[in-house]
């Protein structure tokens, strides 16, 4: 693998067709962000999503549309539609169902071949977050077993408002993107109606991570292998992704 970075252009030669030419003439990485609920990706990675779009990375939200938890009845048509509002910002949305077999999600991962997958942290008070995190980890592992020639994505984890024992190893400065990310979150009106404290939790979490990183607002990611499959990330790929958006 050959990696080089010149100013704002990330050039990464991996495999044929692995990277797409962007409309701006540069190269982009394909980033998947898992969203157990329609607003989770915005809460934990809203600023990071905006940073990725600025450098012409392709951002896709994997939106879960099912729950094995009968207590978590949030999948109304209205909330589901709110999960697609990010399309206005140029973010793709692909729906998947966290129930039964992982084959459909495996197909999405294998066919799209993302370079980075940001999954939700598995240690969480919310059962759906835990279920989806483990479900995605299993799907990624099965893709590895299914096709060894596929260069596997960098696997990272982000935190939600109900995450516990989160252990980040990098904090991204999202000060410039904070207001836009907050406005994205506020588009989930039904979600906020159900949980009015969400925007305030968003502010507090981002300020707290900002203090941790010495900036005004921050978002944290854990790239350590925390899942049961002891995933080993491609170090060069991980560093190239980080360098492209810091």
Coordinates of C-alpha atoms in Angstrom, one line a residue:
X1 CA 0.0 0.0 0.0
X2 CA 1.2 3.5 -0.8
X3 CA -0.1 6.4 1.1
X4 CA 0.7 10.1 0.7
X5 CA -1.0 13.3 1.6
X6 CA -0.5 16.7 -0.1
X7 CA -2.3 19.7 1.4
X8 CA -6.0 18.9 1.3
X9 CA -5.7 16.0 -1.1
X10 CA -5.6 12.5 0.3
X11 CA -4.1 10.1 -2.2
X12 CA -4.5 6.4 -1.2
X13 CA -3.6 3.7 -3.7
X14 CA -5.0 0.4 -2.3
X15 CA -6.8 -1.8 -4.9
X16 CA -8.3 -1.1 -8.3
X17 CA -11.6 0.7 -7.9
X18 CA -11.1 0.9 -4.1
X19 CA -11.2 4.7 -4.2
X20 CA -13.6 6.8 -6.2
X21 CA -12.8 10.0 -8.1
X22 CA -14.7 12.8 -6.6
X23 CA -16.5 15.5 -8.6
X24 CA -13.8 17.9 -7.3
X25 CA -11.0 15.9 -9.0
X26 CA -9.6 14.4 -5.8
X27 CA -9.9 11.0 -4.2
X28 CA -12.4 10.2 -1.5
X29 CA -12.8 7.6 1.2
X30 CA -16.0 5.8 1.8
X31 CA -17.2 6.2 5.4
X32 CA -20.1 4.2 7.0
X33 CA -21.6 5.5 10.2
X34 CA -24.0 3.1 12.0
X35 CA -27.1 4.7 13.5
X36 CA -29.2 2.4 15.8
X37 CA -31.8 5.1 16.2
X38 CA -32.5 7.8 13.5
X39 CA -30.6 10.5 15.5
X40 CA -27.7 8.5 17.0
X41 CA -25.3 9.2 14.1
X42 CA -25.9 13.0 14.4
X43 CA -25.4 12.9 18.2
X44 CA -22.1 11.0 18.1
X45 CA -20.7 11.8 14.7
X46 CA -22.5 14.9 13.3
X47 CA -19.4 17.1 13.4
X48 CA -17.2 14.3 12.1
X49 CA -19.6 13.7 9.2
X50 CA -19.4 17.4 8.2
X51 CA -15.6 17.2 8.4
X52 CA -15.6 14.2 6.1
X53 CA -17.8 15.9 3.6
X54 CA -15.5 18.9 3.5
X55 CA -12.7 16.8 2.2
X56 CA -14.9 15.0 -0.3
X57 CA -15.2 11.7 1.6
X58 CA -18.4 9.8 0.8
X59 CA -20.5 9.5 4.0
X60 CA -23.2 6.9 4.5
X61 CA -25.5 6.5 7.5
X62 CA -26.5 2.9 8.1
X63 CA -29.9 3.4 9.6
X64 CA -31.3 0.6 11.7
X65 CA -35.1 0.2 11.1
X66 CA -35.9 -2.6 13.5
X67 CA -35.4 -3.5 17.2
X68 CA -35.4 -6.7 19.1
X69 CA -36.3 -4.7 22.2
X70 CA -40.1 -4.4 22.6
X71 CA -39.6 -1.5 25.0
X72 CA -37.9 0.6 22.3
X73 CA -40.9 1.5 20.1
X74 CA -39.5 4.5 18.2
X75 CA -39.8 3.3 14.6
X76 CA -42.8 5.4 13.5
X77 CA -42.8 6.5 9.9
X78 CA -42.2 10.1 11.0
X79 CA -39.0 9.2 12.9
X80 CA -37.8 7.0 10.1
X81 CA -38.3 9.8 7.6
X82 CA -36.4 12.1 9.9
X83 CA -33.5 9.7 9.6
X84 CA -33.3 10.6 5.9
X85 CA -33.1 14.4 6.4
X86 CA -29.3 14.2 6.2
X87 CA -29.6 13.5 2.5
X88 CA -29.9 17.2 2.1
X89 CA -26.4 17.6 3.3
X90 CA -25.1 15.0 0.8
X91 CA -25.1 12.1 3.2
X92 CA -26.3 8.8 1.8
X93 CA -28.7 6.7 3.9
X94 CA -28.9 2.9 3.7
X95 CA -31.5 1.1 5.8
X96 CA -30.9 -2.3 7.5
X97 CA -32.8 -4.3 10.0
X98 CA -31.1 -5.5 13.2
X99 CA -33.0 -8.7 13.6
X100 CA -32.5 -12.3 12.4
X101 CA -29.6 -12.9 10.1
X102 CA -26.8 -10.5 9.2
X103 CA -26.7 -11.6 5.5
X104 CA -28.4 -8.4 4.2
X105 CA -26.0 -6.1 6.0
X106 CA -23.1 -8.3 5.0
X107 CA -24.1 -7.8 1.3
X108 CA -24.2 -4.0 1.8
X109 CA -20.8 -4.0 3.3
X110 CA -19.3 -6.3 0.8
X111 CA -20.8 -4.5 -2.2
X112 CA -20.1 -1.0 -1.1
X113 CA -16.6 -1.8 0.3
X114 CA -16.4 1.0 2.9
X115 CA -12.9 2.1 3.9
X116 CA -14.1 3.1 7.4
X117 CA -17.0 1.9 9.5
X118 CA -17.8 3.9 12.7
X119 CA -20.0 1.6 14.8
X120 CA -21.9 2.6 18.0
X121 CA -20.1 1.7 21.3
X122 CA -21.4 -1.6 22.6
X123 CA -21.3 -0.7 26.3
X124 CA -24.5 1.3 26.7
X125 CA -27.5 1.7 28.9
X126 CA -29.7 1.4 25.9
X127 CA -30.4 -2.2 24.8
X128 CA -30.9 -1.3 21.1
X129 CA -27.5 0.4 21.0
X130 CA -25.9 -2.8 22.4
X131 CA -27.8 -5.1 20.0
X132 CA -26.9 -3.0 16.9
X133 CA -23.3 -2.7 17.9
X134 CA -22.9 -6.4 18.2
X135 CA -24.9 -7.1 15.1
X136 CA -22.7 -4.9 13.0
X137 CA -19.5 -6.3 14.4
X138 CA -20.8 -9.8 13.5
X139 CA -21.7 -8.7 10.0
X140 CA -18.2 -7.2 9.4
X141 CA -16.5 -10.4 10.8
X142 CA -18.6 -12.6 8.5
X143 CA -17.6 -10.4 5.5
X144 CA -14.0 -11.1 6.4
X145 CA -14.6 -14.9 6.5
X146 CA -16.7 -14.8 3.4
X147 CA -14.2 -13.1 1.1
X148 CA -10.6 -12.9 2.2
X149 CA -9.6 -10.9 -0.8
X150 CA -11.6 -7.9 0.3
X151 CA -9.5 -5.3 2.0
X152 CA -11.3 -4.9 5.3
X153 CA -12.4 -1.5 6.6
X154 CA -11.0 0.4 9.5
X155 CA -13.4 -0.3 12.4
X156 CA -14.0 2.4 15.0
X157 CA -16.6 3.2 17.6
X158 CA -18.4 6.4 18.7
X159 CA -20.4 7.3 21.8
X160 CA -24.0 8.2 22.3
X161 CA -25.7 10.0 25.2
X162 CA -26.1 6.7 27.0
X163 CA -22.7 5.2 26.5
X164 CA -20.7 4.0 29.5
X165 CA -17.1 3.1 30.0
X166 CA -16.2 4.7 26.6
X167 CA -12.5 4.7 26.0
X168 CA -11.6 7.1 23.1
X169 CA -8.1 7.2 21.7
X170 CA -8.6 10.3 19.5
X171 CA -10.7 13.4 19.8
X172 CA -11.5 15.4 16.7
X173 CA -11.9 19.2 16.9
X174 CA -15.5 19.9 15.5
X175 CA -15.7 23.5 16.7
X176 CA -16.3 24.8 13.2
X177 CA -18.8 22.1 12.5
X178 CA -20.6 22.2 15.9
X179 CA -23.6 24.5 15.0
X180 CA -24.3 22.6 11.7
X181 CA -24.2 19.3 13.6
X182 CA -26.5 20.6 16.3
X183 CA -28.9 21.8 13.6
X184 CA -28.9 18.4 12.0
X185 CA -29.8 16.8 15.4
X186 CA -32.6 19.3 15.9
X187 CA -34.2 18.1 12.6
X188 CA -35.2 15.0 14.6
X189 CA -38.2 16.7 16.1
X190 CA -40.0 13.5 17.1
X191 CA -36.9 12.1 18.8
X192 CA -36.4 15.3 20.7
X193 CA -40.1 15.3 21.7
X194 CA -39.5 11.9 23.2
X195 CA -36.2 12.9 24.8
X196 CA -36.2 16.7 25.3
X197 CA -32.8 16.7 27.0
X198 CA -31.1 15.4 23.9
X199 CA -29.8 18.8 22.5
X200 CA -28.5 19.8 26.0
X201 CA -26.8 16.4 26.3
X202 CA -25.3 17.0 22.9
X203 CA -23.9 20.3 24.0
X204 CA -22.5 19.0 27.3
X205 CA -20.9 15.9 25.7
X206 CA -19.3 18.0 22.9
X207 CA -18.0 20.6 25.4
X208 CA -16.7 17.8 27.7
X209 CA -14.8 16.1 24.8
X210 CA -13.6 19.5 23.8
X211 CA -12.0 20.0 27.2
X212 CA -10.4 16.6 27.0
X213 CA -8.9 17.6 23.7
X214 CA -8.0 21.2 24.4
X215 CA -10.6 22.6 22.0
X216 CA -14.0 24.2 22.3
X217 CA -16.1 21.2 20.9
X218 CA -14.9 17.7 20.3
X219 CA -16.1 14.3 19.2
X220 CA -14.4 11.2 20.3
X221 CA -13.6 7.9 18.5
X222 CA -12.2 4.6 19.7
X223 CA -10.2 2.7 17.2
X224 CA -9.1 0.0 19.6
X225 CA -10.3 -3.5 19.0
X226 CA -12.9 -3.8 21.6
X227 CA -15.2 -6.4 20.0
X228 CA -15.2 -10.1 20.6
X229 CA -13.5 -10.8 17.2
X230 CA -10.3 -9.0 18.2
X231 CA -10.4 -7.0 15.0
X232 CA -7.0 -5.7 13.8
X233 CA -7.2 -2.4 11.9
X234 CA -5.1 -1.4 9.0
X235 CA -2.8 1.1 10.7
X236 CA -1.9 3.0 7.6
X237 CA -5.5 3.2 6.5
X238 CA -6.6 4.4 9.9
X239 CA -3.9 7.1 10.0
X240 CA -4.7 8.3 6.5
X241 CA -8.3 8.7 7.5
X242 CA -7.3 10.7 10.7
X243 CA -4.9 12.8 8.8
X244 CA -7.5 13.7 6.1
X245 CA -9.9 15.4 8.6
X246 CA -7.7 16.8 11.4

